[in-house]
Coordinates of C-alpha atoms and ligand atoms in Angstrom, one line a residue:
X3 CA -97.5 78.2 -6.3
X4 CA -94.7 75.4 -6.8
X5 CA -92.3 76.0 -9.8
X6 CA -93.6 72.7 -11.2
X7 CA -97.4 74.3 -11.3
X8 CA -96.2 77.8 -12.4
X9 CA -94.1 75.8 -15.6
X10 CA -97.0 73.6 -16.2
X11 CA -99.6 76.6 -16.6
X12 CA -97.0 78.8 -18.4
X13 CA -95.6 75.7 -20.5
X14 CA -97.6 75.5 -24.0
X15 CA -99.1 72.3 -24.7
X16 CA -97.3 69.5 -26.5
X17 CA -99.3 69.0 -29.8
X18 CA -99.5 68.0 -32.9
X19 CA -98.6 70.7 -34.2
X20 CA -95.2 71.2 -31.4
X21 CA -94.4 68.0 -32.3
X22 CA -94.5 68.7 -36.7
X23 CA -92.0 71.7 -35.4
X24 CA -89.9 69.7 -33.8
X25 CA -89.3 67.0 -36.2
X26 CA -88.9 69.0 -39.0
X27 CA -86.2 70.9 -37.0
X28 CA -84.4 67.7 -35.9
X29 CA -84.7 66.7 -39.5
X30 CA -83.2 69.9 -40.8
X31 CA -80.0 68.9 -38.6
X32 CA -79.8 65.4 -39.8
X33 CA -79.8 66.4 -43.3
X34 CA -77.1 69.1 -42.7
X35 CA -74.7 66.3 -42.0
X36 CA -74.0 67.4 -38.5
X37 CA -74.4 63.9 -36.2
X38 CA -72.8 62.0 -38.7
X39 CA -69.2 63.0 -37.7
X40 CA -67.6 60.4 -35.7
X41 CA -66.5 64.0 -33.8
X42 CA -69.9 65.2 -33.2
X43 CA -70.7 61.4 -31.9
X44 CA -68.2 61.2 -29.7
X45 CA -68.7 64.8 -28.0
X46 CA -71.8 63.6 -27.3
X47 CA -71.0 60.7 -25.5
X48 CA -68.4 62.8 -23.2
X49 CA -71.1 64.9 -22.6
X50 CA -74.1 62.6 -21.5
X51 CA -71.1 60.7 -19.4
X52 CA -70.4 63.9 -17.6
X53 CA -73.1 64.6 -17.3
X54 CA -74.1 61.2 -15.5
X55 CA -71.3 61.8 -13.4
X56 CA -71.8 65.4 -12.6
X57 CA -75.2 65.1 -11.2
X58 CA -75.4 60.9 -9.5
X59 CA -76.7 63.2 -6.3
X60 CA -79.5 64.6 -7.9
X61 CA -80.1 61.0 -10.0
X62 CA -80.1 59.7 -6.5
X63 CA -82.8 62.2 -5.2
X64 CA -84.9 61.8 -8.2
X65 CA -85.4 57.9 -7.9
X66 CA -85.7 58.8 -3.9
X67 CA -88.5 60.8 -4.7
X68 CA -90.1 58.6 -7.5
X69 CA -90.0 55.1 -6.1
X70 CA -87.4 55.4 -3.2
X71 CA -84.8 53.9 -4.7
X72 CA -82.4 52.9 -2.2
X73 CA -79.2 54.9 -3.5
X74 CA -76.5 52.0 -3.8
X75 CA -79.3 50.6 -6.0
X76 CA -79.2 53.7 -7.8
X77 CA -75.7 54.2 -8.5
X78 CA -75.2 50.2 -9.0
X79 CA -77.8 50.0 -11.7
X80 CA -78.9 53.1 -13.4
X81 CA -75.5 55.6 -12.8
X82 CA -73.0 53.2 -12.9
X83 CA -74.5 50.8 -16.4
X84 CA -74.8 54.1 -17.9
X85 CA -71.0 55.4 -17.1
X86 CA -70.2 51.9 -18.6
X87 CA -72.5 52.2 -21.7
X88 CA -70.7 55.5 -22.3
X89 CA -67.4 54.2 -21.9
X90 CA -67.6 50.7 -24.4
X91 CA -69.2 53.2 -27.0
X92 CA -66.5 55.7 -27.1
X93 CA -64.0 53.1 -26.9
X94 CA -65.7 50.9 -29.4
X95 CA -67.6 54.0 -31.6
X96 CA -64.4 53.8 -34.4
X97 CA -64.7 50.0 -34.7
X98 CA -67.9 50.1 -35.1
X99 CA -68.2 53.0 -37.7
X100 CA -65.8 51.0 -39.8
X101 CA -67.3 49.2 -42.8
X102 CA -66.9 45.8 -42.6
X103 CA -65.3 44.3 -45.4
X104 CA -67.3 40.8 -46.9
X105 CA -66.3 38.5 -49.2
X106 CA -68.0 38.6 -52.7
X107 CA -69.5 35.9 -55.2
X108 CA -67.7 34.2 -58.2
X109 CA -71.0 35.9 -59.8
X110 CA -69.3 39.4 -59.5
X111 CA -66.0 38.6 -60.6
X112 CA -63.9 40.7 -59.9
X113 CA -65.3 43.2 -57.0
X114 CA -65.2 44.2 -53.3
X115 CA -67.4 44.3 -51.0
X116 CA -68.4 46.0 -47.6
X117 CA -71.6 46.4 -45.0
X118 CA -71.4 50.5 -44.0
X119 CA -73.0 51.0 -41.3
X120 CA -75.3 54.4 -41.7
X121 CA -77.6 56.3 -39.1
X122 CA -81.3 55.7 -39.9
X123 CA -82.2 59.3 -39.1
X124 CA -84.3 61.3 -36.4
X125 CA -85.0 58.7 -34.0
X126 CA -88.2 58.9 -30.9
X127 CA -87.0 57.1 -27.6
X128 CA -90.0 56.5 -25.1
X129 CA -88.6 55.1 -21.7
X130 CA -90.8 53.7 -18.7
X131 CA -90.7 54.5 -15.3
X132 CA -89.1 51.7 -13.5
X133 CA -85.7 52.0 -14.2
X134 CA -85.9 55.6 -15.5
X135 CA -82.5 57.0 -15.7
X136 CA -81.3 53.9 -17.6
X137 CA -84.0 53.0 -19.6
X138 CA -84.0 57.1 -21.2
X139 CA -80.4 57.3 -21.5
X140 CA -78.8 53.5 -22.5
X141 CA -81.0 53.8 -25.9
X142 CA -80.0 57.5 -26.5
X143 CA -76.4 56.4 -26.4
X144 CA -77.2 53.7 -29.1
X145 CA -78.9 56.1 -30.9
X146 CA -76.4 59.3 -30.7
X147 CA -73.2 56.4 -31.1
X148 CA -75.3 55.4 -35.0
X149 CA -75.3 59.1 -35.5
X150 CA -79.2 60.0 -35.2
X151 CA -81.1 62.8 -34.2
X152 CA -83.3 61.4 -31.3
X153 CA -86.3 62.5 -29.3
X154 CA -86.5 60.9 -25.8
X155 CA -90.4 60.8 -24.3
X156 CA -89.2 59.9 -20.3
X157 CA -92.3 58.3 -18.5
X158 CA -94.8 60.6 -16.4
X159 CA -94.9 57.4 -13.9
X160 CA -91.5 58.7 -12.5
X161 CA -91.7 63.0 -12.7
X162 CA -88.7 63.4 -10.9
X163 CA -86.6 61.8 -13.0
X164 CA -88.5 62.9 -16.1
X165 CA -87.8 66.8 -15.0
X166 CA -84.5 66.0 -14.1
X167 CA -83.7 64.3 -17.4
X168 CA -85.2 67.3 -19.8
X169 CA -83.3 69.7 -17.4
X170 CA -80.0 68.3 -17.8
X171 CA -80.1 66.9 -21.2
X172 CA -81.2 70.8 -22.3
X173 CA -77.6 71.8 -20.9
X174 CA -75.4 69.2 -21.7
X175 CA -77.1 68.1 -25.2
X176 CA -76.5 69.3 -28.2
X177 CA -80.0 70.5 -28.2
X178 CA -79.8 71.3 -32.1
X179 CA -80.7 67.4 -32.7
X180 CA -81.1 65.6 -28.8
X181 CA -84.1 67.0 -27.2
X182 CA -86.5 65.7 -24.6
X183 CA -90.1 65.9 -24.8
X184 CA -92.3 65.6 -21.3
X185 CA -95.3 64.0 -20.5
X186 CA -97.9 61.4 -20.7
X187 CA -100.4 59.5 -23.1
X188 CA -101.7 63.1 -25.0
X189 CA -97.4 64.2 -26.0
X190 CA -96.4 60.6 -26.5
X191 CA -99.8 60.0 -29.2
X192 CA -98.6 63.5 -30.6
X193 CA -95.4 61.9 -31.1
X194 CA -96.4 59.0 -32.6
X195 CA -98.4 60.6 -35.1
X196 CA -94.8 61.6 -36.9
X197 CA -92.8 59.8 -39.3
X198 CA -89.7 58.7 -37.9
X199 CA -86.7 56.6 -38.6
X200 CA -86.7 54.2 -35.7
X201 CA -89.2 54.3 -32.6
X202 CA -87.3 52.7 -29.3
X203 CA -89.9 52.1 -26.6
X204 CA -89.9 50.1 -23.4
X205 CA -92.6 49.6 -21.3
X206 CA -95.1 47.2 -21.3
X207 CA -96.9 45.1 -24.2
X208 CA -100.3 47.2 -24.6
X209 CA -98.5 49.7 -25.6
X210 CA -96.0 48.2 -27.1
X211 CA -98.9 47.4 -30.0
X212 CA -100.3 50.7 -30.0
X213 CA -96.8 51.9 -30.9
X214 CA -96.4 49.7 -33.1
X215 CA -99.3 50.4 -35.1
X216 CA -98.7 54.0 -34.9
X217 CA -94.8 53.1 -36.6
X218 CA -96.8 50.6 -39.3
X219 CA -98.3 54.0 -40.9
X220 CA -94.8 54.8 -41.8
X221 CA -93.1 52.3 -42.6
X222 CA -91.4 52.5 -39.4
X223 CA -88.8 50.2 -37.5
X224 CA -89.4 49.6 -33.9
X225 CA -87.5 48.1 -31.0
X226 CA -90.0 47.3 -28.3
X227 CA -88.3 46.4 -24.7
X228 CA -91.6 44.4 -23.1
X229 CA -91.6 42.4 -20.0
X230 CA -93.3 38.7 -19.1
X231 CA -93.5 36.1 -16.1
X232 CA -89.6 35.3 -15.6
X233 CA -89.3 31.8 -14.2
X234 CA -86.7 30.3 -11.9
X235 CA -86.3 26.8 -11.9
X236 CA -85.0 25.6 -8.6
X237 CA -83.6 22.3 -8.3
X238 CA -81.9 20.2 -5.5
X239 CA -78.1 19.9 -5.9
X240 CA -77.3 23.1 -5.2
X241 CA -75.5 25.8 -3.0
X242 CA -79.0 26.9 -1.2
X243 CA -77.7 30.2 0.8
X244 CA -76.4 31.2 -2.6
X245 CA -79.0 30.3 -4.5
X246 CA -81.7 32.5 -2.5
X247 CA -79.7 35.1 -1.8
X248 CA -79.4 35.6 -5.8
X249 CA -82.9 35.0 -5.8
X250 CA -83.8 37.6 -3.2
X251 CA -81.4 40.4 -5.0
X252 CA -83.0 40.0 -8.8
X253 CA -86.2 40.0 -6.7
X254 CA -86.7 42.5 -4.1
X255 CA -83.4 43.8 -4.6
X256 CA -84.7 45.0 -8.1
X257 CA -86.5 47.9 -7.3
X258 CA -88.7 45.4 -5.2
X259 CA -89.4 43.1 -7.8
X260 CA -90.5 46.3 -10.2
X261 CA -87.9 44.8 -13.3
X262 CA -88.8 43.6 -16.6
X263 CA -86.4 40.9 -15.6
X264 CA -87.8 40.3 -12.1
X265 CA -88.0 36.8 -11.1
X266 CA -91.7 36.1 -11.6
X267 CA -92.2 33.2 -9.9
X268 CA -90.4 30.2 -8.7
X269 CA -90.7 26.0 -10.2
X270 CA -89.1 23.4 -7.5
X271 CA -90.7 20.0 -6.6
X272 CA -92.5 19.5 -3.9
X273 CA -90.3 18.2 -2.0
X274 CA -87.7 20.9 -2.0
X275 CA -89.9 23.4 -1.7
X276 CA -89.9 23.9 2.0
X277 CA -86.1 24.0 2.6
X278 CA -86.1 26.9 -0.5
X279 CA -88.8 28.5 1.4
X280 CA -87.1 28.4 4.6
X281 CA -83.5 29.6 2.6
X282 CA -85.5 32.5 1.1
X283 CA -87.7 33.9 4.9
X284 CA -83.3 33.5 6.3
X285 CA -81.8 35.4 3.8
X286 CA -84.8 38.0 3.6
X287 CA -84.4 38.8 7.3
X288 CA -80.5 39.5 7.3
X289 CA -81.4 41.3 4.3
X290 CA -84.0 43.6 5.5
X291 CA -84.7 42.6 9.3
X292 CA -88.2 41.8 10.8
X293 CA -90.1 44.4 9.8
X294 CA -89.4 45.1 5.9
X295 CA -92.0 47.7 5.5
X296 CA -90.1 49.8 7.4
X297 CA -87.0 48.9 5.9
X298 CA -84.4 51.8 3.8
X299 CA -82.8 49.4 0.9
X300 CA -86.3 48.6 -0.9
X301 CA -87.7 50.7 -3.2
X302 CA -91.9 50.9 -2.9
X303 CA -94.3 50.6 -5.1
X304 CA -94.8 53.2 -7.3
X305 CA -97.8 54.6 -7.1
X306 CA -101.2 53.6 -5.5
X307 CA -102.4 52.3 -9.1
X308 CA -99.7 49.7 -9.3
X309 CA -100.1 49.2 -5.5
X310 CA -104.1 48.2 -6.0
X311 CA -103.9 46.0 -8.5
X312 CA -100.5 43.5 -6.6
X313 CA -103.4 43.7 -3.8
X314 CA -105.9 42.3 -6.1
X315 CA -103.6 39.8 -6.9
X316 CA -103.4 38.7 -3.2
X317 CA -107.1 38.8 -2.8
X318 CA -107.9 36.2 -4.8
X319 CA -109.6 33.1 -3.8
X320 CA -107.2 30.6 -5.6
X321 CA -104.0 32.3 -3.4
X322 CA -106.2 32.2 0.2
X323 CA -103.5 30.3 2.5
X324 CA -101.1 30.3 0.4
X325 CA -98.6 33.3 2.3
X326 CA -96.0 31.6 3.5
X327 CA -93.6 34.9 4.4
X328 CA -94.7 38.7 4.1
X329 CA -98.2 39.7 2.9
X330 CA -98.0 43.2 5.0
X331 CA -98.7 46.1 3.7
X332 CA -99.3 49.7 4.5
X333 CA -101.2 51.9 1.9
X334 CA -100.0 55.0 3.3
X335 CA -96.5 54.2 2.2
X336 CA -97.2 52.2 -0.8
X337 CA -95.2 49.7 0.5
X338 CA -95.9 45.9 0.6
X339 CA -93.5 43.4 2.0
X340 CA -91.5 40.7 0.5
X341 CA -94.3 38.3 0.2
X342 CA -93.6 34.4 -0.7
X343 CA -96.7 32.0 -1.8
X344 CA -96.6 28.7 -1.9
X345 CA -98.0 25.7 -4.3
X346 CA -99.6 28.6 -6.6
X347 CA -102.6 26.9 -8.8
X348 CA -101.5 28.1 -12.1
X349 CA -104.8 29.1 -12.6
X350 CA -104.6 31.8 -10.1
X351 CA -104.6 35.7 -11.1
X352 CA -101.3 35.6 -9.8
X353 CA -100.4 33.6 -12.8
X354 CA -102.1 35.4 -15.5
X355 CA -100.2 38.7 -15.5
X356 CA -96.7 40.0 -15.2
X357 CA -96.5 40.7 -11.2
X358 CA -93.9 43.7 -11.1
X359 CA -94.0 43.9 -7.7
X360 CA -92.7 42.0 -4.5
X361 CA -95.0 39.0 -4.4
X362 CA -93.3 35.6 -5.4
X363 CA -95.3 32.7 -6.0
X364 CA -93.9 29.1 -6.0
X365 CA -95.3 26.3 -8.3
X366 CA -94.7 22.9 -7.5
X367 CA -93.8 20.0 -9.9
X368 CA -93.6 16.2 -8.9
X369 CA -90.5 16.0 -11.3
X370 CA -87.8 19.4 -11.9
X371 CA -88.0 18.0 -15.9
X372 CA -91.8 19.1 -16.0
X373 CA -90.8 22.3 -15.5
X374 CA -89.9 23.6 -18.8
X375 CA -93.5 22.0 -19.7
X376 CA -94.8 24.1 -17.3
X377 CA -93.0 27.3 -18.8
X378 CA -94.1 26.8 -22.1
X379 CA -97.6 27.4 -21.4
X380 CA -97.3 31.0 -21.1
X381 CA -95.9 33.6 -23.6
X382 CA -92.3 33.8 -23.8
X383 CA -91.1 35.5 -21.4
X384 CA -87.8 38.2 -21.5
X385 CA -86.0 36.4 -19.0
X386 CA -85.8 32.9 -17.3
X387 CA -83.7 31.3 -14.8
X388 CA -82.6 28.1 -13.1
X389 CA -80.6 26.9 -10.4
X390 CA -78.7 23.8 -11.0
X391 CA -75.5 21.5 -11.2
X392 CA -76.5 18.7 -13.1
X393 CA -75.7 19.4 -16.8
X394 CA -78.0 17.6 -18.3
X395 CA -80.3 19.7 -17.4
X396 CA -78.5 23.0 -17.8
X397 CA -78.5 21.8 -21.8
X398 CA -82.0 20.7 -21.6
X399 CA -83.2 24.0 -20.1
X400 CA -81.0 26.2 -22.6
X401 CA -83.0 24.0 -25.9
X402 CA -85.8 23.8 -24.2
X403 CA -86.9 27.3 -22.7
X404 CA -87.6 30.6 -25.1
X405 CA -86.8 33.4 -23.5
X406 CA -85.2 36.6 -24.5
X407 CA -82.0 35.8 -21.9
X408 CA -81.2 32.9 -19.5
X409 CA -79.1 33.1 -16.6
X410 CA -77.7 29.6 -15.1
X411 CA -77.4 29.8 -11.4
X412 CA -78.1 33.7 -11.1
X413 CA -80.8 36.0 -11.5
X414 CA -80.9 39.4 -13.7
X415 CA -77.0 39.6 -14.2
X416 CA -77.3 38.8 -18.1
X417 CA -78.1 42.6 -18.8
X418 CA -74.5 43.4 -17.3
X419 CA -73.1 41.9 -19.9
X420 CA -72.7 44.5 -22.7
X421 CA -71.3 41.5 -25.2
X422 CA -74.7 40.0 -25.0
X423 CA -77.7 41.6 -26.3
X424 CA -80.6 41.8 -24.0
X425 CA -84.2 42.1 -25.7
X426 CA -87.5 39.8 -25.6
X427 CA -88.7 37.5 -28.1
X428 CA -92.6 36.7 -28.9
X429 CA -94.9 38.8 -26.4
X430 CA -91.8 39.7 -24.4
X431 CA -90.4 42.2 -27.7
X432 CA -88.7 42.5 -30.7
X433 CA -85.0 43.7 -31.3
X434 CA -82.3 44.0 -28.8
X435 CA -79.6 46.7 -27.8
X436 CA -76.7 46.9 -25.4
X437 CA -73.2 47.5 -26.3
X438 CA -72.5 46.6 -30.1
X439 CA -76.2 45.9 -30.5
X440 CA -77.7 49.1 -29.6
X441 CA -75.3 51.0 -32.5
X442 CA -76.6 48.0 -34.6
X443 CA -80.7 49.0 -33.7
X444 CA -80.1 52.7 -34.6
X445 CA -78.1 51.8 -38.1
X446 CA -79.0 50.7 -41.3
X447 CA -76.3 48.2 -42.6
X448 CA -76.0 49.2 -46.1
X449 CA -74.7 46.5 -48.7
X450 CA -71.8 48.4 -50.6
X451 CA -70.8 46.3 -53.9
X452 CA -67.2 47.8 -55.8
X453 CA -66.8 47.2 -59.0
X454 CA -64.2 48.1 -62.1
X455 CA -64.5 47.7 -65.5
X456 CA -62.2 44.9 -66.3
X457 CA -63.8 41.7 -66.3
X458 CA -67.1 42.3 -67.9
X459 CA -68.8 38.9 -68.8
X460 CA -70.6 38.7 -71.9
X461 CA -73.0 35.8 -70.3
X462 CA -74.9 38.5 -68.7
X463 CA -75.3 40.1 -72.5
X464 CA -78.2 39.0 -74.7
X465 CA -77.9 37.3 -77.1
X466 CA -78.5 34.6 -75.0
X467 CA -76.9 31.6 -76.5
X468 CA -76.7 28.0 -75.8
X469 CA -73.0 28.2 -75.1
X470 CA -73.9 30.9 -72.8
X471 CA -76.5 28.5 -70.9
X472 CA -73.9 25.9 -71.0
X473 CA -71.9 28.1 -68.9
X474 CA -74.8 29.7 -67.0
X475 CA -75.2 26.1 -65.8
X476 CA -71.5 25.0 -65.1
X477 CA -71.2 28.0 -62.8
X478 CA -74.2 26.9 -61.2
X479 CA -73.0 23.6 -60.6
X480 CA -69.9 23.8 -60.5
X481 CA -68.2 27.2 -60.0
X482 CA -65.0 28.1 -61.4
X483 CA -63.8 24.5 -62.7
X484 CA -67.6 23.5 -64.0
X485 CA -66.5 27.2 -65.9
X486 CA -63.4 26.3 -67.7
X487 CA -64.7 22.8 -68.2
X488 CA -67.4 23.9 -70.0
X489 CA -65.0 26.5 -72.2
X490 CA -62.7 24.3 -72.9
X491 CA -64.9 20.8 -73.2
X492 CA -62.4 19.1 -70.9
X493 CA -64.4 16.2 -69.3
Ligands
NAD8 P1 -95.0 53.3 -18.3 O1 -96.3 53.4 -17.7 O2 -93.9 54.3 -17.9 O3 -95.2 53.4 -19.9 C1 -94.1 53.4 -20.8 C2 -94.2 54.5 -21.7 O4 -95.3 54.4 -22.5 C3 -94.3 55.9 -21.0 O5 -93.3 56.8 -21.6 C4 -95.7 56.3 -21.2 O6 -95.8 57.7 -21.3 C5 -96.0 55.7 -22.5 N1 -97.5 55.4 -22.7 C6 -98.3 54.9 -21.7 N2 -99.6 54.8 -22.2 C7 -99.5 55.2 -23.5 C8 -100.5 55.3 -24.6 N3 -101.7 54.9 -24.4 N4 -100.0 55.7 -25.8 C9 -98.7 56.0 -26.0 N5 -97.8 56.0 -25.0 C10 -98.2 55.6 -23.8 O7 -94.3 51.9 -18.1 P2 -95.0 50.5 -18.0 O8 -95.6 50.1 -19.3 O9 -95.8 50.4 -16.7 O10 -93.7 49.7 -17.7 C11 -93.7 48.4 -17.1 C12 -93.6 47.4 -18.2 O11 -92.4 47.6 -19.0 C13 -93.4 46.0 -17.7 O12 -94.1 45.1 -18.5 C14 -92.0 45.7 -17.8 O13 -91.6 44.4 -17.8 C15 -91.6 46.5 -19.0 N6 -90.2 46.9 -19.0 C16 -89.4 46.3 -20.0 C17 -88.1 46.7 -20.0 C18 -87.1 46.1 -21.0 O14 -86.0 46.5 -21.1 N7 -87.5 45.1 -21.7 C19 -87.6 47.6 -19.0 C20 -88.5 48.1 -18.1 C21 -89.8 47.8 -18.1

């Protein structure tokens, strides 16, 4: 018997009932004060970046075994982003703590004011499978840096990762109020059946609403990290080579096209088209030679679930023809190859779900302004792109196009960027987080108002006079001036 079976048989089950326990225990270190310390927030931030660094060969393994992660991919985007999230929150974590001061209103003359930033409480974190190291850990750190207890539900899709997580985060943690729960749709439902102060989940939009419903019976705040159809817009006046190698590494080079900010699909014209197609099938074949599916540095597909259903969306009619590179695959491996389409009917099936896996259509457009037309038909997606040096339509594209990000003449970098915050709008989610913002998703910014007693205006006092309306009104017309105009009668 495999140690996984013998803890699964031996392991009780995640309930209701485990999950009451838990809560109430989280809560019982919340209310004792104990994360609120800027002390206890910062040891936990040493410790989840040592963590990270202690074990990037097991990381490493784990994503091997879950989606074989190439490992530069690995360190470059899961170990590394979190060693960096670490570091801006423990260099940042004072500045942040520290209430802002506001100005006040002539209404509560004379008084102070300041926004204090407070944590919202015992916090549930539920992560997907595709990026799985980040998407558990970047959200925790937002969550311990606010000074919350927090619960982090890693996704079953990716075991490995999930067993390595609640391993490691049981030593390093302080398991007192950061705990990990395993498991799949049964724990998670268990979960959500508590109260808590925040949920954070990412994954995708189905979900998404069943979560949120479950956080509506509280009262609850959520953060939902969803996905879309990311667009790139490709236009003629461009550095090609550049252009579709960037392409090809937010594409295949994201976990083969399995990222919520995956390019989705490609708009040219018709025109250019052919010369982007032949840019792509060059750069693809340095990248990953002439037989991709046998290729090291792409991930598969993860499992043979996610692998039927890309298949479906090559078997349909509307697509027959339409490969123009790849279209291999080999079931055995869960692996498909980079697989380009061309002039996609935006009917197609294709074009009616998030892909989230290697296939990239191109749509076609008489004109490159149609486009954002084009885009606007669908949901809003969380990321869009476009490849251009005419600013025009840089500035058309930036008012034109809702997405959660957009990139000008790059693909997926946007989320690098801890100064910007990276979250979906409409169907492709609500609230953000990264650097600053993720401290700002797991606080509550209180309004603090100081007062003294000097200064106490009788106008507030009944009885309610007309001299006092006379002034009620001057200060509403015409502050401080309309004021001693209307005590003194000066004209
Ligand atoms: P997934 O299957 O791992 O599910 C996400 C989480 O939801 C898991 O922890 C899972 O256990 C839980 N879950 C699944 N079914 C549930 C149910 N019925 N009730 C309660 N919980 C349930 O991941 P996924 O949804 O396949 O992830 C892919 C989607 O996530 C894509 O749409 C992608 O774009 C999106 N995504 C978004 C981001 C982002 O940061 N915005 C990042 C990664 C992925």
């Amino acid at each position: 018997m495999s140690e996984n079976t013998k803890n699964e048989t031996t392991k009780p089950p995640f309930d209701a009932v485990a999950a009451t326990l838990l809560t109430t225990e989280l809560r019982e270190t919340f209310a004792s004060g104990k994360t609120r310390s800027y002390e206890w927030r910062a040891s936990q931030l040493h410790a989840l970046s040592r963590l990270v660094a202690d074990h990037e060969k097991q990381i490493v393994d784990a994503l091997r075994n879950d989606l074989d992660k190439p490992p530069l991919e690995t360190v470059a985007y899961e170990v590394a982003m979190l060693k960096n999230s670490c570091n801006v929150a423990l260099k940042e974590l004072k500045n942040w703590m520290t209430p802002e001061k506001v100005k006040t209103s002539i209404t509560t003359f004379p008084s102070s004011a300041e926004i204090v930033s407070e944590p919202l409480g015992v916090v549930l974190v539920i992560s997907a499978w595709n990026y799985p190291f980040l998407l558990s850990l970047d959200p925790v750190i937002g969550a311990i840096a606010a000074g919350n207890a927090v619960v982090l539900k890693p996704s079953e899709i990716s075991p490995a990762t999930s067993s390595l997580l609640a391993k490691l985060l049981g030593e390093y943690m302080d398991n007192s109020s950061i705990r990990v729960v395993e498991g799949a749709v049964d724990e998670t439902s268990a979960l959500l059946q508590q109260k808590w102060d925040k949920i954070f989940y990412t994954g995708n939009g189905r979900v998404g609403r069943i979560v949120m419903a479950a956080a509506a019976k509280h009262l609850t705040p959520v953060v939902l990290e969803l996905g879309g159809k990311s667009p790139v817009v490709v236009d003629s006046n461009i550095n090609l080579k550049v252009a579709a190698r960037r392409i090809i590494a937010g594409k295949w080079g994201g976990n083969n096209g399995q990222a919520c900010v995956s390019p989705d699909y490609i708009i040219t014209t018709k025109d250019y088209a052919p010369k982007l197609v032949d840019a792509l099938k060059s750069e693809l074949e340095k990248f990953y030679g002439k037989n991709p599916l046998e290729s090291k540095d792409i991930s598969r597909i993860v499992n043979s679930n996610h692998f039927a259903r890309l298949i479906k969306l090559l078997d349909d009619d509307k697509v027959s023809g339409k490969i123009v590179y790849g279209g291999e695959k080999d079931e055995s491996k869960l692996r498909i190859s980079p697989t380009i389409l061309l002039d996609v009917p935006r009917d197609s099936l294709i074009m009616s779900e998030e892909i989230f896996g290697p296939l990239l259509p191109i749509l076609v457009v008489d004109k490159l302004e149609e486009s954002f037309d084009v885009i606007n038909t669908w949901p809003k997606p969380l990321a869009a792109y476009i490849f251009t040096s005419n600013k025009k339509l840089k500035e058309q594209f930036v008012m034109t196009v809702s997405a959660g990000g957009l990139v000008v003449n790059d693909t997926t970098v946007h989320l690098a960027v801890h100064t910007l915050p990276f979250g979906g709008v409409g169907e492709s989610g609500l609230g953000a987080y990264h650097g600053k913002f993720s401290f700002d998703a797991f606080s509550h910014k209180k309004s603090v108002l100081y007062r003294g007693f000097f200064g106490d205006a009788a106008i507030r006092y009944p009885p309610y006079t007309n001299t006092k309306m006379r002034l009620l009104k001057a200060l509403i017309g015409g502050g401080i001036i309309g004021v001693i105009r209307a005590l003194f009668g000066s004209s």
